[in-house]
Amino acid sequence: MGSLLEISAVAAGICSWVAWIAIGLVAGFLADRVFGGRRLLLLDITVGLGGAIAGGWGTACALGERTSQAFLLTILVAVFGAAVMVWLAGSIYARFGGRGD
């Protein structure tokens, strides 16, 4: 059985993943609403999820810290990553397969 500090690190890691997933899902859903459903909801949610996880995980790996400030920074980068990925996917969709954005 691990020490309390080891258990706390695992719990913090799980909390980060849950936060990144939630951010990605919300970002994708909001992107679909903003664009008026002209794209596929599942596409927006999937892309938002991928961007949030990539941004949050990449920042967590780069920082290597488990502090509340590092957690907040990973959340901010996850939001930015989701927004960028949804915007890129929307641009590609509009150019190659969209119904006109």
mmCIF file of N, CA and C in Angstrom:
data_model
loop_
_atom_site.group_PDB
_atom_site.id
_atom_site.type_symbol
_atom_site.label_atom_id
_atom_site.label_comp_id
_atom_site.label_asym_id
_atom_site.label_seq_id
_atom_site.Cartn_x
_atom_site.Cartn_y
_atom_site.Cartn_z
ATOM 1 N N MET A 1 0.843 -1.176 0.000
ATOM 2 C CA MET A 1 0.000 0.000 0.000
ATOM 3 C C MET A 1 0.884 1.234 0.000
ATOM 4 N N GLY A 2 0.536 2.218 -0.812
ATOM 5 C CA GLY A 2 1.333 3.421 -0.962
ATOM 6 C C GLY A 2 1.103 4.402 0.167
ATOM 7 N N SER A 3 2.023 5.349 0.251
ATOM 8 C CA SER A 3 1.888 6.376 1.264
ATOM 9 C C SER A 3 0.785 7.353 0.863
ATOM 10 N N LEU A 4 0.419 8.192 1.794
ATOM 11 C CA LEU A 4 -0.625 9.188 1.534
ATOM 12 C C LEU A 4 -0.193 10.146 0.431
ATOM 13 N N LEU A 5 1.095 10.470 0.382
ATOM 14 C CA LEU A 5 1.608 11.367 -0.656
ATOM 15 C C LEU A 5 1.481 10.735 -2.037
ATOM 16 N N GLU A 6 1.760 9.432 -2.151
ATOM 17 C CA GLU A 6 1.625 8.738 -3.434
ATOM 18 C C GLU A 6 0.164 8.672 -3.870
ATOM 19 N N ILE A 7 -0.730 8.416 -2.927
ATOM 20 C CA ILE A 7 -2.154 8.363 -3.238
ATOM 21 C C ILE A 7 -2.640 9.741 -3.682
ATOM 22 N N SER A 8 -2.151 10.804 -3.041
ATOM 23 C CA SER A 8 -2.536 12.159 -3.418
ATOM 24 C C SER A 8 -2.090 12.485 -4.834
ATOM 25 N N ALA A 9 -0.902 12.032 -5.218
ATOM 26 C CA ALA A 9 -0.404 12.284 -6.568
ATOM 27 C C ALA A 9 -1.276 11.574 -7.596
ATOM 28 N N VAL A 10 -1.700 10.365 -7.295
ATOM 29 C CA VAL A 10 -2.579 9.626 -8.203
ATOM 30 C C VAL A 10 -3.926 10.324 -8.307
ATOM 31 N N ALA A 11 -4.469 10.754 -7.185
ATOM 32 C CA ALA A 11 -5.755 11.451 -7.190
ATOM 33 C C ALA A 11 -5.660 12.759 -7.968
ATOM 34 N N ALA A 12 -4.556 13.476 -7.832
ATOM 35 C CA ALA A 12 -4.370 14.729 -8.577
ATOM 36 C C ALA A 12 -4.290 14.453 -10.072
ATOM 37 N N GLY A 13 -3.629 13.376 -10.446
ATOM 38 C CA GLY A 13 -3.543 13.014 -11.862
ATOM 39 C C GLY A 13 -4.900 12.667 -12.435
ATOM 40 N N ILE A 14 -5.686 11.926 -11.687
ATOM 41 C CA ILE A 14 -7.038 11.566 -12.130
ATOM 42 C C ILE A 14 -7.906 12.815 -12.244
ATOM 43 N N CYS A 15 -7.783 13.710 -11.277
ATOM 44 C CA CYS A 15 -8.552 14.953 -11.296
ATOM 45 C C CYS A 15 -8.195 15.784 -12.525
ATOM 46 N N SER A 16 -6.916 15.816 -12.880
ATOM 47 C CA SER A 16 -6.493 16.560 -14.069
ATOM 48 C C SER A 16 -7.120 15.979 -15.323
ATOM 49 N N TRP A 17 -7.072 14.663 -15.476
ATOM 50 C CA TRP A 17 -7.660 14.016 -16.656
ATOM 51 C C TRP A 17 -9.151 14.290 -16.756
ATOM 52 N N VAL A 18 -9.837 14.198 -15.629
ATOM 53 C CA VAL A 18 -11.286 14.456 -15.624
ATOM 54 C C VAL A 18 -11.561 15.903 -16.031
ATOM 55 N N ALA A 19 -10.769 16.829 -15.518
ATOM 56 C CA ALA A 19 -10.955 18.240 -15.872
ATOM 57 C C ALA A 19 -10.703 18.463 -17.357
ATOM 58 N N TRP A 20 -9.647 17.867 -17.899
ATOM 59 C CA TRP A 20 -9.341 18.046 -19.325
ATOM 60 C C TRP A 20 -10.439 17.452 -20.198
ATOM 61 N N ILE A 21 -10.943 16.302 -19.812
ATOM 62 C CA ILE A 21 -12.032 15.670 -20.577
ATOM 63 C C ILE A 21 -13.278 16.552 -20.538
ATOM 64 N N ALA A 22 -13.612 17.054 -19.371
ATOM 65 C CA ALA A 22 -14.792 17.921 -19.244
ATOM 66 C C ALA A 22 -14.626 19.185 -20.088
ATOM 67 N N ILE A 23 -13.445 19.783 -20.057
ATOM 68 C CA ILE A 23 -13.189 20.987 -20.852
ATOM 69 C C ILE A 23 -13.348 20.679 -22.331
ATOM 70 N N GLY A 24 -12.800 19.559 -22.781
ATOM 71 C CA GLY A 24 -12.900 19.187 -24.191
ATOM 72 C C GLY A 24 -14.330 18.962 -24.632
ATOM 73 N N LEU A 25 -15.098 18.276 -23.803
ATOM 74 C CA LEU A 25 -16.498 18.018 -24.141
ATOM 75 C C LEU A 25 -17.297 19.314 -24.222
ATOM 76 N N VAL A 26 -17.095 20.181 -23.248
ATOM 77 C CA VAL A 26 -17.813 21.454 -23.228
ATOM 78 C C VAL A 26 -17.377 22.338 -24.400
ATOM 79 N N ALA A 27 -16.071 22.384 -24.667
ATOM 80 C CA ALA A 27 -15.578 23.209 -25.781
ATOM 81 C C ALA A 27 -16.154 22.726 -27.108
ATOM 82 N N GLY A 28 -16.183 21.431 -27.321
ATOM 83 C CA GLY A 28 -16.750 20.898 -28.554
ATOM 84 C C GLY A 28 -18.230 21.181 -28.679
ATOM 85 N N PHE A 29 -18.963 21.014 -27.591
ATOM 86 C CA PHE A 29 -20.399 21.282 -27.603
ATOM 87 C C PHE A 29 -20.670 22.761 -27.883
ATOM 88 N N LEU A 30 -19.927 23.645 -27.199
ATOM 89 C CA LEU A 30 -20.125 25.078 -27.410
ATOM 90 C C LEU A 30 -19.760 25.487 -28.832
ATOM 91 N N ALA A 31 -18.725 24.883 -29.380
ATOM 92 C CA ALA A 31 -18.354 25.190 -30.764
ATOM 93 C C ALA A 31 -19.490 24.822 -31.711
ATOM 94 N N ASP A 32 -20.120 23.687 -31.472
ATOM 95 C CA ASP A 32 -21.242 23.282 -32.317
ATOM 96 C C ASP A 32 -22.396 24.272 -32.202
ATOM 97 N N ARG A 33 -22.662 24.750 -30.999
ATOM 98 C CA ARG A 33 -23.749 25.713 -30.804
ATOM 99 C C ARG A 33 -23.403 27.053 -31.462
ATOM 100 N N VAL A 34 -22.148 27.492 -31.346
ATOM 101 C CA VAL A 34 -21.733 28.772 -31.920
ATOM 102 C C VAL A 34 -21.868 28.747 -33.436
ATOM 103 N N PHE A 35 -21.511 27.633 -34.043
ATOM 104 C CA PHE A 35 -21.580 27.528 -35.490
ATOM 105 C C PHE A 35 -22.954 27.097 -35.975
ATOM 106 N N GLY A 36 -23.919 27.066 -35.113
ATOM 107 C CA GLY A 36 -25.303 26.819 -35.489
ATOM 108 C C GLY A 36 -25.598 25.430 -36.011
ATOM 109 N N GLY A 37 -24.833 24.433 -35.592
ATOM 110 C CA GLY A 37 -25.096 23.064 -36.013
ATOM 111 C C GLY A 37 -24.802 22.795 -37.478
ATOM 112 N N ARG A 38 -23.976 23.656 -38.098
ATOM 113 C CA ARG A 38 -23.644 23.446 -39.500
ATOM 114 C C ARG A 38 -22.619 22.346 -39.688
ATOM 115 N N ARG A 39 -22.007 21.934 -38.583
ATOM 116 C CA ARG A 39 -21.036 20.843 -38.628
ATOM 117 C C ARG A 39 -21.573 19.702 -37.786
ATOM 118 N N LEU A 40 -20.821 18.650 -37.745
ATOM 119 C CA LEU A 40 -21.242 17.489 -36.965
ATOM 120 C C LEU A 40 -20.907 17.694 -35.492
ATOM 121 N N LEU A 41 -21.882 17.519 -34.625
ATOM 122 C CA LEU A 41 -21.685 17.680 -33.188
ATOM 123 C C LEU A 41 -20.614 16.728 -32.684
ATOM 124 N N LEU A 42 -20.670 15.482 -33.115
ATOM 125 C CA LEU A 42 -19.691 14.495 -32.655
ATOM 126 C C LEU A 42 -18.275 14.883 -33.073
ATOM 127 N N LEU A 43 -18.118 15.443 -34.259
ATOM 128 C CA LEU A 43 -16.807 15.901 -34.719
ATOM 129 C C LEU A 43 -16.290 17.010 -33.813
ATOM 130 N N ASP A 44 -17.111 17.990 -33.522
ATOM 131 C CA ASP A 44 -16.693 19.100 -32.663
ATOM 132 C C ASP A 44 -16.322 18.616 -31.270
ATOM 133 N N ILE A 45 -17.119 17.735 -30.713
ATOM 134 C CA ILE A 45 -16.840 17.225 -29.372
ATOM 135 C C ILE A 45 -15.547 16.418 -29.363
ATOM 136 N N THR A 46 -15.348 15.567 -30.363
ATOM 137 C CA THR A 46 -14.144 14.743 -30.425
ATOM 138 C C THR A 46 -12.898 15.603 -30.584
ATOM 139 N N VAL A 47 -12.963 16.583 -31.458
ATOM 140 C CA VAL A 47 -11.816 17.461 -31.685
ATOM 141 C C VAL A 47 -11.535 18.306 -30.443
ATOM 142 N N GLY A 48 -12.573 18.828 -29.808
ATOM 143 C CA GLY A 48 -12.390 19.587 -28.571
ATOM 144 C C GLY A 48 -11.778 18.741 -27.479
ATOM 145 N N LEU A 49 -12.217 17.511 -27.379
ATOM 146 C CA LEU A 49 -11.679 16.579 -26.388
ATOM 147 C C LEU A 49 -10.201 16.313 -26.651
ATOM 148 N N GLY A 50 -9.865 16.053 -27.897
ATOM 149 C CA GLY A 50 -8.462 15.799 -28.244
ATOM 150 C C GLY A 50 -7.568 16.994 -27.973
ATOM 151 N N GLY A 51 -8.036 18.171 -28.321
ATOM 152 C CA GLY A 51 -7.249 19.379 -28.081
ATOM 153 C C GLY A 51 -7.034 19.655 -26.606
ATOM 154 N N ALA A 52 -8.068 19.468 -25.803
ATOM 155 C CA ALA A 52 -7.955 19.713 -24.360
ATOM 156 C C ALA A 52 -7.006 18.716 -23.706
ATOM 157 N N ILE A 53 -7.127 17.447 -24.071
ATOM 158 C CA ILE A 53 -6.250 16.431 -23.482
ATOM 159 C C ILE A 53 -4.806 16.667 -23.921
ATOM 160 N N ALA A 54 -4.594 16.947 -25.199
ATOM 161 C CA ALA A 54 -3.227 17.188 -25.681
ATOM 162 C C ALA A 54 -2.608 18.410 -24.995
ATOM 163 N N GLY A 55 -3.378 19.488 -24.907
ATOM 164 C CA GLY A 55 -2.853 20.691 -24.262
ATOM 165 C C GLY A 55 -2.575 20.498 -22.781
ATOM 166 N N GLY A 56 -3.515 19.914 -22.080
ATOM 167 C CA GLY A 56 -3.341 19.696 -20.639
ATOM 168 C C GLY A 56 -2.235 18.715 -20.314
ATOM 169 N N TRP A 57 -2.213 17.599 -21.021
ATOM 170 C CA TRP A 57 -1.195 16.571 -20.774
ATOM 171 C C TRP A 57 0.192 17.081 -21.156
ATOM 172 N N GLY A 58 0.287 17.758 -22.292
ATOM 173 C CA GLY A 58 1.580 18.296 -22.720
ATOM 174 C C GLY A 58 2.138 19.293 -21.718
ATOM 175 N N THR A 59 1.282 20.148 -21.208
ATOM 176 C CA THR A 59 1.727 21.122 -20.215
ATOM 177 C C THR A 59 2.126 20.435 -18.915
ATOM 178 N N ALA A 60 1.349 19.448 -18.495
ATOM 179 C CA ALA A 60 1.680 18.718 -17.264
ATOM 180 C C ALA A 60 3.024 18.015 -17.398
ATOM 181 N N CYS A 61 3.284 17.427 -18.547
ATOM 182 C CA CYS A 61 4.570 16.754 -18.766
ATOM 183 C C CYS A 61 5.714 17.756 -18.793
ATOM 184 N N ALA A 62 5.487 18.901 -19.413
ATOM 185 C CA ALA A 62 6.536 19.920 -19.504
ATOM 186 C C ALA A 62 6.864 20.513 -18.136
ATOM 187 N N LEU A 63 5.843 20.731 -17.325
ATOM 188 C CA LEU A 63 6.065 21.323 -16.006
ATOM 189 C C LEU A 63 6.598 20.305 -15.014
ATOM 190 N N GLY A 64 6.039 19.097 -15.048
ATOM 191 C CA GLY A 64 6.475 18.043 -14.135
ATOM 192 C C GLY A 64 6.168 18.317 -12.677
ATOM 193 N N GLU A 65 5.292 19.242 -12.398
ATOM 194 C CA GLU A 65 4.958 19.588 -11.017
ATOM 195 C C GLU A 65 3.519 19.219 -10.711
ATOM 196 N N ARG A 66 3.235 19.004 -9.455
ATOM 197 C CA ARG A 66 1.869 18.699 -9.013
ATOM 198 C C ARG A 66 1.415 19.745 -7.997
ATOM 199 N N THR A 67 1.430 20.993 -8.408
ATOM 200 C CA THR A 67 0.972 22.072 -7.533
ATOM 201 C C THR A 67 -0.334 22.626 -8.080
ATOM 202 N N SER A 68 -1.012 23.412 -7.271
ATOM 203 C CA SER A 68 -2.272 23.983 -7.728
ATOM 204 C C SER A 68 -2.037 24.988 -8.857
ATOM 205 N N GLN A 69 -0.900 25.696 -8.837
ATOM 206 C CA GLN A 69 -0.600 26.624 -9.917
ATOM 207 C C GLN A 69 -0.357 25.871 -11.221
ATOM 208 N N ALA A 70 0.341 24.753 -11.159
ATOM 209 C CA ALA A 70 0.588 23.949 -12.354
ATOM 210 C C ALA A 70 -0.728 23.377 -12.880
ATOM 211 N N PHE A 71 -1.606 22.953 -11.985
ATOM 212 C CA PHE A 71 -2.905 22.431 -12.393
ATOM 213 C C PHE A 71 -3.711 23.504 -13.120
ATOM 214 N N LEU A 72 -3.737 24.710 -12.582
ATOM 215 C CA LEU A 72 -4.474 25.802 -13.223
ATOM 216 C C LEU A 72 -3.886 26.136 -14.592
ATOM 217 N N LEU A 73 -2.568 26.072 -14.717
ATOM 218 C CA LEU A 73 -1.943 26.333 -16.010
ATOM 219 C C LEU A 73 -2.318 25.249 -17.024
ATOM 220 N N THR A 74 -2.362 23.986 -16.581
ATOM 221 C CA THR A 74 -2.758 22.923 -17.509
ATOM 222 C C THR A 74 -4.206 23.100 -17.947
ATOM 223 N N ILE A 75 -5.056 23.593 -17.054
ATOM 224 C CA ILE A 75 -6.454 23.843 -17.402
ATOM 225 C C ILE A 75 -6.539 24.955 -18.460
ATOM 226 N N LEU A 76 -5.801 26.027 -18.259
ATOM 227 C CA LEU A 76 -5.814 27.123 -19.233
ATOM 228 C C LEU A 76 -5.301 26.669 -20.595
ATOM 229 N N VAL A 77 -4.236 25.885 -20.602
ATOM 230 C CA VAL A 77 -3.701 25.393 -21.871
ATOM 231 C C VAL A 77 -4.668 24.392 -22.496
ATOM 232 N N ALA A 78 -5.375 23.617 -21.687
ATOM 233 C CA ALA A 78 -6.374 22.686 -22.217
ATOM 234 C C ALA A 78 -7.500 23.446 -22.913
ATOM 235 N N VAL A 79 -7.949 24.544 -22.324
ATOM 236 C CA VAL A 79 -8.987 25.368 -22.954
ATOM 237 C C VAL A 79 -8.469 25.926 -24.275
ATOM 238 N N PHE A 80 -7.255 26.445 -24.259
ATOM 239 C CA PHE A 80 -6.659 26.989 -25.478
ATOM 240 C C PHE A 80 -6.481 25.898 -26.535
ATOM 241 N N GLY A 81 -5.990 24.723 -26.120
ATOM 242 C CA GLY A 81 -5.809 23.620 -27.059
ATOM 243 C C GLY A 81 -7.117 23.174 -27.685
ATOM 244 N N ALA A 82 -8.158 23.096 -26.896
ATOM 245 C CA ALA A 82 -9.468 22.708 -27.424
ATOM 246 C C ALA A 82 -9.982 23.749 -28.410
ATOM 247 N N ALA A 83 -9.831 25.020 -28.060
ATOM 248 C CA ALA A 83 -10.308 26.086 -28.943
ATOM 249 C C ALA A 83 -9.560 26.080 -30.274
ATOM 250 N N VAL A 84 -8.256 25.905 -30.217
ATOM 251 C CA VAL A 84 -7.459 25.888 -31.446
ATOM 252 C C VAL A 84 -7.834 24.694 -32.318
ATOM 253 N N MET A 85 -7.967 23.528 -31.708
ATOM 254 C CA MET A 85 -8.301 22.333 -32.482
ATOM 255 C C MET A 85 -9.684 22.437 -33.109
ATOM 256 N N VAL A 86 -10.654 22.963 -32.382
ATOM 257 C CA VAL A 86 -12.005 23.120 -32.936
ATOM 258 C C VAL A 86 -11.991 24.137 -34.076
ATOM 259 N N TRP A 87 -11.234 25.221 -33.905
ATOM 260 C CA TRP A 87 -11.129 26.222 -34.968
ATOM 261 C C TRP A 87 -10.472 25.625 -36.213
ATOM 262 N N LEU A 88 -9.368 24.872 -36.023
ATOM 263 C CA LEU A 88 -8.703 24.243 -37.169
ATOM 264 C C LEU A 88 -9.620 23.251 -37.876
ATOM 265 N N ALA A 89 -10.303 22.429 -37.101
ATOM 266 C CA ALA A 89 -11.215 21.449 -37.703
ATOM 267 C C ALA A 89 -12.339 22.157 -38.460
ATOM 268 N N GLY A 90 -12.841 23.250 -37.905
ATOM 269 C CA GLY A 90 -13.887 24.005 -38.581
ATOM 270 C C GLY A 90 -13.399 24.613 -39.884
ATOM 271 N N SER A 91 -12.176 25.107 -39.879
ATOM 272 C CA SER A 91 -11.601 25.676 -41.101
ATOM 273 C C SER A 91 -11.425 24.611 -42.169
ATOM 274 N N ILE A 92 -10.922 23.467 -41.779
ATOM 275 C CA ILE A 92 -10.723 22.363 -42.728
ATOM 276 C C ILE A 92 -12.061 21.864 -43.239
ATOM 277 N N TYR A 93 -13.024 21.720 -42.342
ATOM 278 C CA TYR A 93 -14.356 21.248 -42.726
ATOM 279 C C TYR A 93 -15.011 22.218 -43.706
ATOM 280 N N ALA A 94 -14.888 23.510 -43.431
ATOM 281 C CA ALA A 94 -15.505 24.517 -44.311
ATOM 282 C C ALA A 94 -14.845 24.523 -45.685
ATOM 283 N N ARG A 95 -13.558 24.297 -45.706
ATOM 284 C CA ARG A 95 -12.836 24.352 -46.984
ATOM 285 C C ARG A 95 -13.065 23.121 -47.845
ATOM 286 N N PHE A 96 -13.057 21.948 -47.221
ATOM 287 C CA PHE A 96 -13.079 20.717 -48.006
ATOM 288 C C PHE A 96 -14.393 19.952 -47.988
ATOM 289 N N GLY A 97 -15.165 20.070 -46.920
ATOM 290 C CA GLY A 97 -16.345 19.242 -46.868
ATOM 291 C C GLY A 97 -17.565 19.917 -46.296
ATOM 292 N N GLY A 98 -17.438 21.196 -46.041
ATOM 293 C CA GLY A 98 -18.521 21.889 -45.369
ATOM 294 C C GLY A 98 -19.632 22.330 -46.287
ATOM 295 N N ARG A 99 -20.659 22.763 -45.665
ATOM 296 C CA ARG A 99 -21.810 23.290 -46.392
ATOM 297 C C ARG A 99 -21.738 24.804 -46.444
ATOM 298 N N GLY A 100 -20.536 25.333 -46.265
ATOM 299 C CA GLY A 100 -20.336 26.783 -46.357
ATOM 300 C C GLY A 100 -20.425 27.466 -45.025
ATOM 301 N N ASP A 101 -19.278 27.876 -44.491
ATOM 302 C CA ASP A 101 -19.219 28.636 -43.235
ATOM 303 C C ASP A 101 -19.150 30.101 -43.513
#
